[in-house]
Amino acid sequence: MEEIGMKSSDWNSIFNYHDGKLIWKIKCSNSQNIGDIAGSERCTSKGYKSWQFQYKGKQWNASRVIYEMFNGPLSIEQTVDHKDRDSLNTRIENLRVATCREQQQNRGIGLNNTSGYKGVCFDKQSGKWSAKIKIDRKTKHIGYFSEIKDAALAYNRKALELFGEFAYINEIKQDANEVA
């Protein structure tokens, strides 16, 4: 298992951890002081936000470093996932190891989604709501439903069955005339 980066003991000699932030223990540039919060929010061209910092000429993801400080080095194949799906929430209790596949299972609703629920679309031919899920790059049909909520619930059940703790679960919306 090939490791990347540094040992957790190295990170612990460079940073203190406080409430999801890395605090510099050492001075390594003129623009940074001991006690400063390390890094800043960065955004990729695809809109993914993360907290990153630079150290010894390399860009580092704070989530990975924080996870390694508490749990030891990760392999190249391992990534750090945010349980609440907020990539800027780098509190240790919100971080867990995930494979790239598990990260994909935890993805939210796509930008082109029109139903408001992951895995749910309207099928014009049947006149019903269709629930589908992707596994191993293949789309698996779950069923047709008269009510959109039933399709969303069917997706949720199948996602939990297949993906467990990494499943993205649709939040079922209440109608205005329904009593919660």
Tab-separated table of N, CA, C and O in Angstrom, residues 22-99:
chain	number	residue	atom	x	y	z
A	22	LEU	N	-6.492	23.868	11.029
A	22	LEU	CA	-5.087	23.628	11.311
A	22	LEU	C	-4.447	24.956	11.700
A	22	LEU	O	-4.613	25.954	11.004
A	23	ILE	N	-3.723	24.946	12.807
A	23	ILE	CA	-3.057	26.144	13.313
A	23	ILE	C	-1.548	25.904	13.241
A	23	ILE	O	-1.045	24.912	13.781
A	24	TRP	N	-0.828	26.821	12.594
A	24	TRP	CA	0.613	26.660	12.433
A	24	TRP	C	1.331	26.659	13.783
A	24	TRP	O	1.125	27.551	14.599
A	25	LYS	N	2.199	25.673	13.982
A	25	LYS	CA	3.097	25.626	15.140
A	25	LYS	C	4.465	26.192	14.788
A	25	LYS	O	5.247	26.501	15.671
A	26	ILE	N	4.747	26.250	13.501
A	26	ILE	CA	6.054	26.701	13.021
A	26	ILE	C	5.874	27.847	12.033
A	26	ILE	O	4.794	28.030	11.473
A	27	LYS	N	6.934	28.596	11.834
A	27	LYS	CA	6.919	29.659	10.828
A	27	LYS	C	7.655	29.137	9.603
A	27	LYS	O	8.794	28.727	9.692
A	28	CYS	N	6.968	29.129	8.466
A	28	CYS	CA	7.624	28.608	7.262
A	28	CYS	C	7.556	29.578	6.083
A	28	CYS	O	7.963	29.236	4.988
A	29	SER	N	7.030	30.777	6.307
A	29	SER	CA	7.066	31.809	5.262
A	29	SER	C	6.912	33.179	5.914
A	29	SER	O	6.472	33.282	7.058
A	30	ASN	N	7.264	34.216	5.156
A	30	ASN	CA	7.159	35.581	5.675
A	30	ASN	C	5.707	36.030	5.830
A	30	ASN	O	5.409	36.917	6.622
A	31	SER	N	4.801	35.404	5.076
A	31	SER	CA	3.398	35.822	5.117
A	31	SER	C	2.580	35.050	6.156
A	31	SER	O	1.402	35.298	6.316
A	32	GLN	N	3.202	34.123	6.853
A	32	GLN	CA	2.502	33.276	7.811
A	32	GLN	C	3.212	33.338	9.155
A	32	GLN	O	4.423	33.401	9.215
A	33	ASN	N	2.423	33.340	10.224
A	33	ASN	CA	2.984	33.376	11.568
A	33	ASN	C	2.521	32.181	12.383
A	33	ASN	O	1.472	31.591	12.102
A	34	ILE	N	3.277	31.850	13.413
A	34	ILE	CA	2.857	30.819	14.353
A	34	ILE	C	1.525	31.270	14.951
A	34	ILE	O	1.360	32.427	15.328
A	35	GLY	N	0.570	30.353	15.008
A	35	GLY	CA	-0.759	30.671	15.534
A	35	GLY	C	-1.766	31.031	14.463
A	35	GLY	O	-2.967	31.094	14.741
A	36	ASP	N	-1.319	31.270	13.219
A	36	ASP	CA	-2.243	31.552	12.119
A	36	ASP	C	-2.980	30.282	11.704
A	36	ASP	O	-2.442	29.170	11.807
A	37	ILE	N	-4.193	30.452	11.187
A	37	ILE	CA	-4.912	29.338	10.584
A	37	ILE	C	-4.239	29.035	9.249
A	37	ILE	O	-3.954	29.938	8.464
A	38	ALA	N	-3.994	27.752	9.006
A	38	ALA	CA	-3.326	27.340	7.766
A	38	ALA	C	-4.332	27.294	6.627
A	38	ALA	O	-5.390	26.690	6.744
A	39	GLY	N	-3.972	27.939	5.528
A	39	GLY	CA	-4.721	27.802	4.295
A	39	GLY	C	-5.903	28.723	4.121
A	39	GLY	O	-6.118	29.662	4.884
A	40	SER	N	-6.663	28.389	3.081
A	40	SER	CA	-7.836	29.169	2.721
A	40	SER	C	-8.769	28.307	1.882
A	40	SER	O	-8.399	27.231	1.430
A	41	GLU	N	-9.963	28.823	1.699
A	41	GLU	CA	-10.958	28.135	0.876
A	41	GLU	C	-10.549	28.250	-0.581
A	41	GLU	O	-10.224	29.332	-1.054
A	42	ARG	N	-10.565	27.136	-1.284
A	42	ARG	CA	-10.261	27.110	-2.716
A	42	ARG	C	-11.432	26.485	-3.442
A	42	ARG	O	-12.143	25.656	-2.896
A	43	CYS	N	-11.593	26.869	-4.700
A	43	CYS	CA	-12.699	26.352	-5.503
A	43	CYS	C	-12.152	25.893	-6.854
A	43	CYS	O	-11.424	26.641	-7.513
A	44	THR	N	-12.491	24.663	-7.253
A	44	THR	CA	-12.032	24.153	-8.543
A	44	THR	C	-12.898	24.738	-9.660
A	44	THR	O	-13.934	25.342	-9.405
A	45	SER	N	-12.477	24.510	-10.892
A	45	SER	CA	-13.246	24.991	-12.043
A	45	SER	C	-14.627	24.337	-12.118
A	45	SER	O	-15.536	24.872	-12.728
A	46	LYS	N	-14.800	23.173	-11.468
A	46	LYS	CA	-16.095	22.486	-11.462
A	46	LYS	C	-16.932	22.863	-10.250
A	46	LYS	O	-17.993	22.299	-10.027
A	47	GLY	N	-16.432	23.795	-9.428
A	47	GLY	CA	-17.215	24.289	-8.306
A	47	GLY	C	-16.996	23.564	-6.986
A	47	GLY	O	-17.652	23.877	-6.004
A	48	TYR	N	-16.075	22.593	-6.936
A	48	TYR	CA	-15.820	21.876	-5.685
A	48	TYR	C	-14.974	22.752	-4.769
A	48	TYR	O	-13.918	23.225	-5.146
A	49	LYS	N	-15.472	22.973	-3.553
A	49	LYS	CA	-14.764	23.804	-2.586
A	49	LYS	C	-14.023	22.925	-1.594
A	49	LYS	O	-14.524	21.879	-1.190
A	50	SER	N	-12.835	23.366	-1.206
A	50	SER	CA	-12.078	22.668	-0.169
A	50	SER	C	-11.165	23.664	0.522
A	50	SER	O	-10.913	24.761	0.027
A	51	TRP	N	-10.688	23.264	1.708
A	51	TRP	CA	-9.760	24.089	2.473
A	51	TRP	C	-8.371	23.559	2.183
A	51	TRP	O	-8.094	22.384	2.420
A	52	GLN	N	-7.500	24.401	1.620
A	52	GLN	CA	-6.162	23.964	1.233
A	52	GLN	C	-5.103	24.921	1.746
A	52	GLN	O	-5.383	26.081	2.038
A	53	PHE	N	-3.882	24.388	1.842
A	53	PHE	CA	-2.746	25.212	2.242
A	53	PHE	C	-1.511	24.743	1.480
A	53	PHE	O	-1.501	23.654	0.899
A	54	GLN	N	-0.490	25.577	1.495
A	54	GLN	CA	0.759	25.231	0.836
A	54	GLN	C	1.835	24.993	1.890
A	54	GLN	O	1.953	25.742	2.862
A	55	TYR	N	2.606	23.918	1.675
A	55	TYR	CA	3.712	23.597	2.580
A	55	TYR	C	4.817	22.935	1.771
A	55	TYR	O	4.552	21.976	1.032
A	56	LYS	N	6.014	23.478	1.878
A	56	LYS	CA	7.184	22.966	1.151
A	56	LYS	C	6.902	22.845	-0.347
A	56	LYS	O	7.216	21.845	-0.979
A	57	GLY	N	6.264	23.876	-0.905
A	57	GLY	CA	6.032	23.942	-2.340
A	57	GLY	C	4.923	23.058	-2.872
A	57	GLY	O	4.740	22.943	-4.079
A	58	LYS	N	4.170	22.432	-1.993
A	58	LYS	CA	3.090	21.542	-2.429
A	58	LYS	C	1.770	22.002	-1.842
A	58	LYS	O	1.714	22.469	-0.715
A	59	GLN	N	0.704	21.862	-2.632
A	59	GLN	CA	-0.644	22.190	-2.188
A	59	GLN	C	-1.216	20.983	-1.438
A	59	GLN	O	-1.163	19.862	-1.928
A	60	TRP	N	-1.765	21.195	-0.238
A	60	TRP	CA	-2.302	20.121	0.589
A	60	TRP	C	-3.766	20.384	0.893
A	60	TRP	O	-4.170	21.529	1.105
A	61	ASN	N	-4.545	19.323	0.961
A	61	ASN	CA	-5.947	19.400	1.334
A	61	ASN	C	-6.030	19.242	2.852
A	61	ASN	O	-5.578	18.236	3.403
A	62	ALA	N	-6.614	20.208	3.539
A	62	ALA	CA	-6.683	20.194	4.998
A	62	ALA	C	-7.442	18.983	5.525
A	62	ALA	O	-7.064	18.425	6.564
A	63	SER	N	-8.488	18.543	4.841
A	63	SER	CA	-9.267	17.385	5.301
A	63	SER	C	-8.389	16.151	5.420
A	63	SER	O	-8.446	15.418	6.414
A	64	ARG	N	-7.579	15.922	4.430
A	64	ARG	CA	-6.698	14.750	4.431
A	64	ARG	C	-5.661	14.853	5.550
A	64	ARG	O	-5.415	13.889	6.270
A	65	VAL	N	-5.080	16.027	5.701
A	65	VAL	CA	-4.062	16.220	6.738
A	65	VAL	C	-4.668	16.034	8.123
A	65	VAL	O	-4.094	15.349	8.978
A	66	ILE	N	-5.827	16.610	8.354
A	66	ILE	CA	-6.496	16.458	9.657
A	66	ILE	C	-6.799	14.990	9.920
A	66	ILE	O	-6.530	14.480	11.007
A	67	TYR	N	-7.332	14.296	8.918
A	67	TYR	CA	-7.627	12.881	9.108
A	67	TYR	C	-6.350	12.115	9.452
A	67	TYR	O	-6.331	11.290	10.374
A	68	GLU	N	-5.263	12.384	8.729
A	68	GLU	CA	-3.997	11.687	8.975
A	68	GLU	C	-3.413	12.026	10.345
A	68	GLU	O	-2.773	11.176	10.965
A	69	MET	N	-3.614	13.239	10.823
A	69	MET	CA	-3.110	13.613	12.156
A	69	MET	C	-3.714	12.714	13.237
A	69	MET	O	-3.051	12.368	14.208
A	70	PHE	N	-4.963	12.341	13.064
A	70	PHE	CA	-5.669	11.548	14.073
A	70	PHE	C	-5.587	10.046	13.822
A	70	PHE	O	-5.734	9.253	14.748
A	71	ASN	N	-5.391	9.639	12.560
A	71	ASN	CA	-5.531	8.222	12.201
A	71	ASN	C	-4.341	7.614	11.480
A	71	ASN	O	-4.384	6.433	11.156
A	72	GLY	N	-3.326	8.383	11.176
A	72	GLY	CA	-2.176	7.846	10.448
A	72	GLY	C	-2.320	8.036	8.950
A	72	GLY	O	-3.377	8.438	8.451
A	73	PRO	N	-1.243	7.723	8.214
A	73	PRO	CA	-1.200	7.965	6.768
A	73	PRO	C	-2.229	7.147	5.990
A	73	PRO	O	-2.571	6.030	6.365
A	74	LEU	N	-2.693	7.744	4.895
A	74	LEU	CA	-3.606	7.079	3.971
A	74	LEU	C	-2.828	6.644	2.736
A	74	LEU	O	-1.818	7.246	2.387
A	75	SER	N	-3.337	5.626	2.064
A	75	SER	CA	-2.734	5.201	0.802
A	75	SER	C	-3.219	6.119	-0.318
A	75	SER	O	-4.175	6.881	-0.144
A	76	ILE	N	-2.594	5.986	-1.468
A	76	ILE	CA	-2.979	6.790	-2.636
A	76	ILE	C	-4.439	6.520	-3.022
A	76	ILE	O	-5.151	7.412	-3.443
A	77	GLU	N	-4.882	5.263	-2.866
A	77	GLU	CA	-6.244	4.886	-3.258
A	77	GLU	C	-7.302	5.455	-2.324
A	77	GLU	O	-8.474	5.503	-2.675
A	78	GLN	N	-6.911	5.842	-1.130
A	78	GLN	CA	-7.880	6.307	-0.142
A	78	GLN	C	-8.080	7.817	-0.244
A	78	GLN	O	-7.139	8.559	-0.493
A	79	THR	N	-9.320	8.228	-0.043
A	79	THR	CA	-9.662	9.638	-0.015
A	79	THR	C	-10.355	9.926	1.314
A	79	THR	O	-10.714	9.010	2.043
A	80	VAL	N	-10.554	11.195	1.598
A	80	VAL	CA	-11.272	11.587	2.812
A	80	VAL	C	-12.620	12.142	2.383
A	80	VAL	O	-12.705	13.027	1.533
A	81	ASP	N	-13.665	11.600	2.977
A	81	ASP	CA	-15.034	11.977	2.677
A	81	ASP	C	-15.591	12.796	3.840
A	81	ASP	O	-15.206	12.586	4.987
A	82	HIS	N	-16.475	13.723	3.532
A	82	HIS	CA	-17.159	14.532	4.545
A	82	HIS	C	-18.544	13.941	4.746
A	82	HIS	O	-19.365	13.942	3.821
A	83	LYS	N	-18.812	13.422	5.928
A	83	LYS	CA	-20.074	12.736	6.208
A	83	LYS	C	-21.281	13.603	5.891
A	83	LYS	O	-22.280	13.120	5.363
A	84	ASP	N	-21.195	14.906	6.218
A	84	ASP	CA	-22.329	15.798	5.986
A	84	ASP	C	-22.338	16.394	4.579
A	84	ASP	O	-23.162	17.224	4.256
A	85	ARG	N	-21.378	15.982	3.745
A	85	ARG	CA	-21.236	16.402	2.355
A	85	ARG	C	-20.850	17.878	2.207
A	85	ARG	O	-20.906	18.436	1.133
A	86	ASP	N	-20.439	18.524	3.315
A	86	ASP	CA	-19.950	19.903	3.294
A	86	ASP	C	-18.429	19.841	3.270
A	86	ASP	O	-17.787	19.578	4.283
A	87	SER	N	-17.844	20.075	2.103
A	87	SER	CA	-16.397	19.917	1.931
A	87	SER	C	-15.579	20.931	2.716
A	87	SER	O	-14.366	20.781	2.845
A	88	LEU	N	-16.219	21.952	3.253
A	88	LEU	CA	-15.498	22.930	4.075
A	88	LEU	C	-15.584	22.606	5.571
A	88	LEU	O	-14.904	23.231	6.376
A	89	ASN	N	-16.389	21.617	5.939
A	89	ASN	CA	-16.487	21.191	7.338
A	89	ASN	C	-15.395	20.159	7.587
A	89	ASN	O	-15.578	18.970	7.328
A	90	THR	N	-14.256	20.615	8.084
A	90	THR	CA	-13.098	19.743	8.266
A	90	THR	C	-12.929	19.285	9.715
A	90	THR	O	-11.832	18.911	10.122
A	91	ARG	N	-14.005	19.285	10.475
A	91	ARG	CA	-13.926	18.752	11.843
A	91	ARG	C	-13.678	17.250	11.762
A	91	ARG	O	-14.271	16.554	10.934
A	92	ILE	N	-12.819	16.736	12.631
A	92	ILE	CA	-12.422	15.334	12.579
A	92	ILE	C	-13.627	14.407	12.646
A	92	ILE	O	-13.670	13.380	11.968
A	93	GLU	N	-14.638	14.758	13.446
A	93	GLU	CA	-15.807	13.876	13.561
A	93	GLU	C	-16.640	13.828	12.282
A	93	GLU	O	-17.501	12.960	12.125
A	94	ASN	N	-16.376	14.731	11.339
A	94	ASN	CA	-17.094	14.754	10.070
A	94	ASN	C	-16.328	14.036	8.959
A	94	ASN	O	-16.820	13.889	7.856
A	95	LEU	N	-15.122	13.578	9.257
A	95	LEU	CA	-14.269	12.976	8.232
A	95	LEU	C	-14.238	11.457	8.354
A	95	LEU	O	-14.255	10.916	9.455
A	96	ARG	N	-14.179	10.796	7.192
A	96	ARG	CA	-14.046	9.339	7.157
A	96	ARG	C	-13.292	8.951	5.890
A	96	ARG	O	-13.282	9.688	4.908
A	97	VAL	N	-12.670	7.787	5.913
A	97	VAL	CA	-11.964	7.282	4.738
A	97	VAL	C	-12.988	6.758	3.750
A	97	VAL	O	-13.981	6.135	4.132
A	98	ALA	N	-12.734	7.014	2.477
A	98	ALA	CA	-13.610	6.516	1.425
A	98	ALA	C	-12.786	6.234	0.178
A	98	ALA	O	-11.783	6.898	-0.076
A	99	THR	N	-13.236	5.265	-0.575
A	99	THR	CA	-12.653	5.033	-1.891
A	99	THR	C	-13.296	6.017	-2.865
A	99	THR	O	-14.322	6.631	-2.553
